[in-house]
Coordinates of C-alpha atoms and ligand atoms in Angstrom, one line a residue:
X1 CA 116.5 135.2 -60.7
X2 CA 116.2 138.0 -63.3
X3 CA 115.7 135.4 -66.0
X4 CA 113.0 133.6 -63.9
X5 CA 111.2 137.0 -63.4
X6 CA 111.4 137.8 -67.0
X7 CA 110.1 134.5 -68.0
X8 CA 107.2 134.8 -65.4
X9 CA 106.3 138.3 -66.6
X10 CA 106.6 137.3 -70.3
X11 CA 104.3 134.3 -69.6
X12 CA 101.8 136.5 -67.7
X13 CA 101.7 139.0 -70.5
X14 CA 101.3 136.2 -73.0
X15 CA 98.6 134.6 -70.9
X16 CA 96.7 138.0 -70.7
X17 CA 97.0 138.5 -74.4
X18 CA 96.0 135.0 -75.3
X19 CA 93.2 135.0 -72.7
X20 CA 91.8 138.2 -74.3
X21 CA 92.0 136.8 -77.7
X22 CA 90.5 133.5 -76.6
X23 CA 87.6 135.3 -75.0
X24 CA 86.9 137.2 -78.2
X25 CA 87.3 134.0 -80.2
X26 CA 85.0 132.2 -77.8
X27 CA 82.2 134.8 -78.1
X28 CA 82.5 134.7 -81.9
X29 CA 82.5 130.9 -82.2
X30 CA 80.4 129.6 -79.5
X31 CA 77.2 130.3 -81.6
X32 CA 78.4 128.0 -84.3
X33 CA 80.5 125.4 -82.5
X34 CA 80.6 126.2 -78.8
X35 CA 82.5 123.1 -77.8
X36 CA 85.1 123.4 -80.5
X37 CA 86.0 127.1 -80.5
X38 CA 89.4 127.1 -79.0
X39 CA 91.4 124.3 -77.6
X40 CA 94.4 125.7 -75.8
X41 CA 95.0 128.2 -73.1
X42 CA 98.0 129.0 -70.9
X43 CA 97.4 129.2 -67.2
X44 CA 99.3 131.1 -64.6
X45 CA 101.3 128.1 -64.0
X46 CA 102.2 128.1 -67.7
X47 CA 100.3 124.9 -68.2
X48 CA 98.5 124.5 -71.6
X49 CA 94.9 123.5 -71.0
X50 CA 91.8 123.2 -73.1
X51 CA 90.1 125.9 -71.1
X52 CA 87.8 127.4 -73.7
X53 CA 86.5 124.0 -74.7
X54 CA 85.8 123.2 -71.0
X55 CA 84.1 126.6 -70.5
X56 CA 81.9 126.2 -73.6
X57 CA 81.0 122.7 -72.7
X58 CA 80.1 123.7 -69.1
X59 CA 78.0 126.7 -70.5
X60 CA 76.0 124.7 -73.0
X61 CA 76.1 121.4 -71.1
X62 CA 75.6 118.4 -73.1
X63 CA 73.9 120.3 -75.9
X64 CA 75.2 119.3 -79.3
X65 CA 74.5 121.3 -82.4
X66 CA 74.9 119.9 -85.9
X67 CA 74.6 121.3 -89.2
X68 CA 72.6 119.3 -91.6
X69 CA 74.1 118.6 -94.9
X70 CA 73.5 116.3 -97.8
X71 CA 77.2 115.2 -97.6
X72 CA 78.1 112.9 -94.8
X73 CA 80.5 113.9 -92.0
X74 CA 81.6 117.0 -93.9
X75 CA 83.9 119.3 -91.9
X76 CA 82.4 122.8 -91.3
X77 CA 84.1 126.0 -90.2
X78 CA 87.5 125.2 -88.6
X79 CA 87.1 121.6 -89.6
X80 CA 86.2 120.3 -86.2
X81 CA 82.4 120.1 -86.4
X82 CA 81.2 116.6 -87.3
X83 CA 78.0 116.3 -89.3
X84 CA 76.1 113.2 -88.5
X85 CA 75.3 110.8 -91.4
X86 CA 71.6 110.7 -92.2
X87 CA 72.0 108.3 -95.0
X88 CA 70.2 105.5 -93.1
X89 CA 67.1 107.6 -93.0
X90 CA 67.2 108.5 -96.7
X91 CA 64.9 106.7 -99.2
X92 CA 66.8 104.1 -101.1
X93 CA 64.0 102.9 -103.5
X94 CA 63.4 104.6 -106.9
X95 CA 60.5 106.9 -107.7
X96 CA 58.8 104.3 -109.8
X97 CA 58.7 101.9 -106.9
X98 CA 57.3 104.5 -104.6
X99 CA 54.6 105.5 -107.1
X100 CA 53.6 102.0 -107.6
X101 CA 53.3 101.5 -103.9
X102 CA 51.2 104.7 -103.6
X103 CA 48.9 103.5 -106.4
X104 CA 48.5 100.2 -104.7
X105 CA 47.6 101.7 -101.4
X106 CA 45.1 104.2 -103.1
X107 CA 43.5 101.3 -105.0
X108 CA 43.3 99.0 -102.0
X109 CA 41.7 101.7 -99.9
X110 CA 39.2 102.5 -102.7
X111 CA 38.2 98.8 -103.0
X112 CA 37.7 98.4 -99.3
X113 CA 35.6 101.6 -99.1
X114 CA 33.4 100.4 -101.9
X115 CA 33.0 97.0 -100.3
X116 CA 32.0 98.7 -97.0
X117 CA 29.5 100.9 -98.8
X118 CA 28.0 98.0 -100.6
X119 CA 27.6 96.0 -97.4
X120 CA 26.0 99.0 -95.7
X121 CA 23.4 99.5 -98.5
X122 CA 22.8 95.9 -98.7
X123 CA 22.0 95.6 -95.0
X124 CA 19.8 98.6 -95.2
X125 CA 17.8 97.3 -98.0
X126 CA 17.5 93.9 -96.4
X127 CA 16.0 95.5 -93.3
X128 CA 13.6 97.5 -95.4
X129 CA 12.2 94.6 -97.4
X130 CA 9.3 92.6 -96.3
X131 CA 9.7 89.9 -93.7
X132 CA 9.0 86.2 -94.4
X133 CA 5.6 86.3 -92.7
X134 CA 4.5 89.3 -94.7
X135 CA 5.7 87.6 -97.9
X136 CA 3.8 84.4 -97.0
X137 CA 0.6 86.6 -97.0
X138 CA 1.4 88.1 -100.3
X139 CA -0.1 85.1 -102.0
X140 CA -3.2 83.0 -101.2
X141 CA -4.0 79.7 -102.6
X142 CA -7.6 78.5 -102.9
X143 CA -8.9 75.0 -103.7
X144 CA -11.6 75.6 -106.4
X145 CA -12.8 72.1 -106.2
X146 CA -14.4 72.9 -102.8
X147 CA -16.6 75.6 -104.3
X148 CA -19.8 74.3 -105.8
X149 CA -21.3 75.8 -108.9
X150 CA -23.5 78.9 -108.2
X151 CA -21.9 79.7 -104.9
X152 CA -19.6 82.5 -103.6
X153 CA -16.8 82.4 -101.1
X154 CA -14.8 85.2 -99.6
X155 CA -11.2 84.9 -98.8
X156 CA -8.8 87.4 -97.2
X157 CA -5.8 88.6 -99.3
X158 CA -3.4 91.3 -98.1
X159 CA -6.1 92.4 -95.6
X160 CA -8.8 92.7 -98.3
X161 CA -11.8 90.6 -99.1
X162 CA -11.8 88.7 -102.4
X163 CA -15.0 87.4 -103.9
X164 CA -14.7 84.1 -105.8
X165 CA -17.8 82.9 -107.6
X166 CA -18.3 79.6 -109.4
X167 CA -20.7 80.8 -112.1
X168 CA -23.4 78.8 -113.9
X169 CA -23.8 78.6 -117.6
X170 CA -26.8 80.8 -117.4
X171 CA -24.9 83.5 -115.4
X172 CA -22.1 83.4 -118.0
X173 CA -24.6 83.9 -120.8
X174 CA -26.2 86.7 -119.0
X175 CA -22.9 88.5 -118.5
X176 CA -22.0 88.3 -122.1
X177 CA -25.4 89.5 -123.3
X178 CA -25.0 92.9 -121.8
X179 CA -24.3 95.7 -124.3
X180 CA -21.2 97.8 -123.4
X181 CA -23.2 100.9 -124.2
X182 CA -25.3 100.1 -121.1
X183 CA -22.3 100.1 -118.8
X184 CA -20.9 103.0 -116.9
X185 CA -17.5 101.5 -117.0
X186 CA -17.6 99.6 -120.3
X187 CA -15.8 96.3 -120.0
X188 CA -16.7 92.9 -121.7
X189 CA -17.0 90.0 -119.4
X190 CA -14.3 88.2 -121.2
X191 CA -11.8 90.9 -120.1
X192 CA -12.7 90.2 -116.4
X193 CA -12.2 86.4 -116.3
X194 CA -9.5 83.9 -117.2
X195 CA -12.0 81.1 -117.2
X196 CA -15.7 82.0 -117.6
X197 CA -17.0 79.8 -114.8
X198 CA -14.6 81.5 -112.2
X199 CA -15.1 85.1 -111.3
X200 CA -12.4 86.5 -109.0
X201 CA -12.5 90.1 -107.8
X202 CA -11.9 92.4 -104.8
X203 CA -14.8 92.7 -102.5
X204 CA -14.4 96.5 -102.1
X205 CA -17.0 99.0 -103.4
X206 CA -15.5 101.5 -105.8
X207 CA -17.5 104.3 -104.3
X208 CA -16.2 104.6 -100.7
X209 CA -14.8 101.2 -99.9
X210 CA -17.7 99.3 -98.3
X211 CA -18.0 95.5 -98.8
X212 CA -20.9 94.6 -101.0
X213 CA -23.3 91.9 -100.4
X214 CA -23.3 88.9 -102.7
X215 CA -26.3 87.5 -104.6
X216 CA -28.2 90.8 -104.0
X217 CA -29.2 93.9 -106.0
X218 CA -31.2 94.6 -109.1
X219 CA -28.8 92.8 -111.4
X220 CA -28.4 89.5 -109.5
X221 CA -24.7 90.2 -108.6
X222 CA -23.6 92.3 -105.6
X223 CA -25.2 95.1 -103.8
X224 CA -23.5 97.8 -101.7
X225 CA -25.9 98.9 -98.9
X226 CA -23.8 101.9 -97.9
X227 CA -25.1 104.1 -100.7
X228 CA -27.0 101.7 -102.9
X229 CA -24.6 100.7 -105.7
X230 CA -25.6 97.7 -107.8
X231 CA -23.1 95.3 -109.6
X232 CA -24.1 92.7 -112.1
X233 CA -23.0 89.0 -112.3
X234 CA -19.7 90.1 -113.8
X235 CA -19.0 92.7 -111.0
X236 CA -19.7 95.6 -113.3
X237 CA -21.4 98.8 -111.9
X238 CA -24.9 99.1 -113.2
X239 CA -26.6 101.5 -110.8
X240 CA -25.7 103.7 -107.8
X241 CA -22.9 106.2 -107.0
X242 CA -19.9 103.8 -107.5
X243 CA -18.0 104.9 -110.6
X244 CA -16.1 101.8 -111.5
X245 CA -16.5 98.0 -111.8
X246 CA -15.2 95.9 -108.9
X247 CA -11.4 95.4 -109.3
X248 CA -10.0 92.2 -110.6
X249 CA -6.8 91.2 -108.7
X250 CA -3.8 89.4 -110.2
X251 CA -4.4 85.7 -110.1
X252 CA -3.6 82.4 -111.8
X253 CA -5.6 79.1 -112.1
X254 CA -3.8 75.9 -112.4
X255 CA -6.3 73.0 -112.4
X256 CA -8.3 73.3 -109.3
X257 CA -5.7 75.6 -107.6
X258 CA -6.3 79.3 -107.6
X259 CA -3.4 81.5 -106.6
X260 CA -4.1 85.1 -105.8
X261 CA -1.3 87.5 -105.8
Ligands
LIG301 S1 -19.5 102.7 -100.6 FE1 -20.7 101.4 -101.8 S2 -22.2 102.6 -102.6 FE2 -21.1 104.1 -101.4

């Protein structure tokens, strides 16, 4: 009986001492490894149990704390903390391979960006350019064989009237006989025609833009009734307020085909 009481007292004392020690150890170690601080306690019944581990586990639930380390599964502290292996997430390729891949991605992105910019600019310029119907009006073709000698016709080119005269030999000689000193806008007749018998010029008065009348005026050419400008048989200004000769457009003659523009 005495032996039993002694044993029970001794066990209780040991339990109190060990419990106090374990509580202190638990407070100190739960921050680092709460579920692994202490493994063994002695109950009143003298049964050894993993009480601290159970208390820590119940306090922090299923929360697991790991310490990251470059070494895999290295023990920490009391050797019970397991560090997970992050090796599967680590880069295995060399730096040269990564750099080449980065260069390839940068280059590919640059090429795609340039291609997109080129397509955008091309579409913008295509929309800004003249349409097919406008381009068709940019040039006018005239059959010169249908114009008798000594006659004028007027065609429309880019919204403007164009005078075409089939001049006679007498008119050509008259145009060449004029001295340049008598002209306000000195220009020889040869500089205004490609073929002497065909005179092609814009039918717009150089004063304020009226359309002169053919075969009229004091010089046998064109007369502008708006303010009284007189042009000769070469379309040069001879009298009146107009400052310049009638303008000669760009044209080409191929046989009997005249192309203006
Ligand atoms: S517009 Fe022709 S003379 Fe004035």
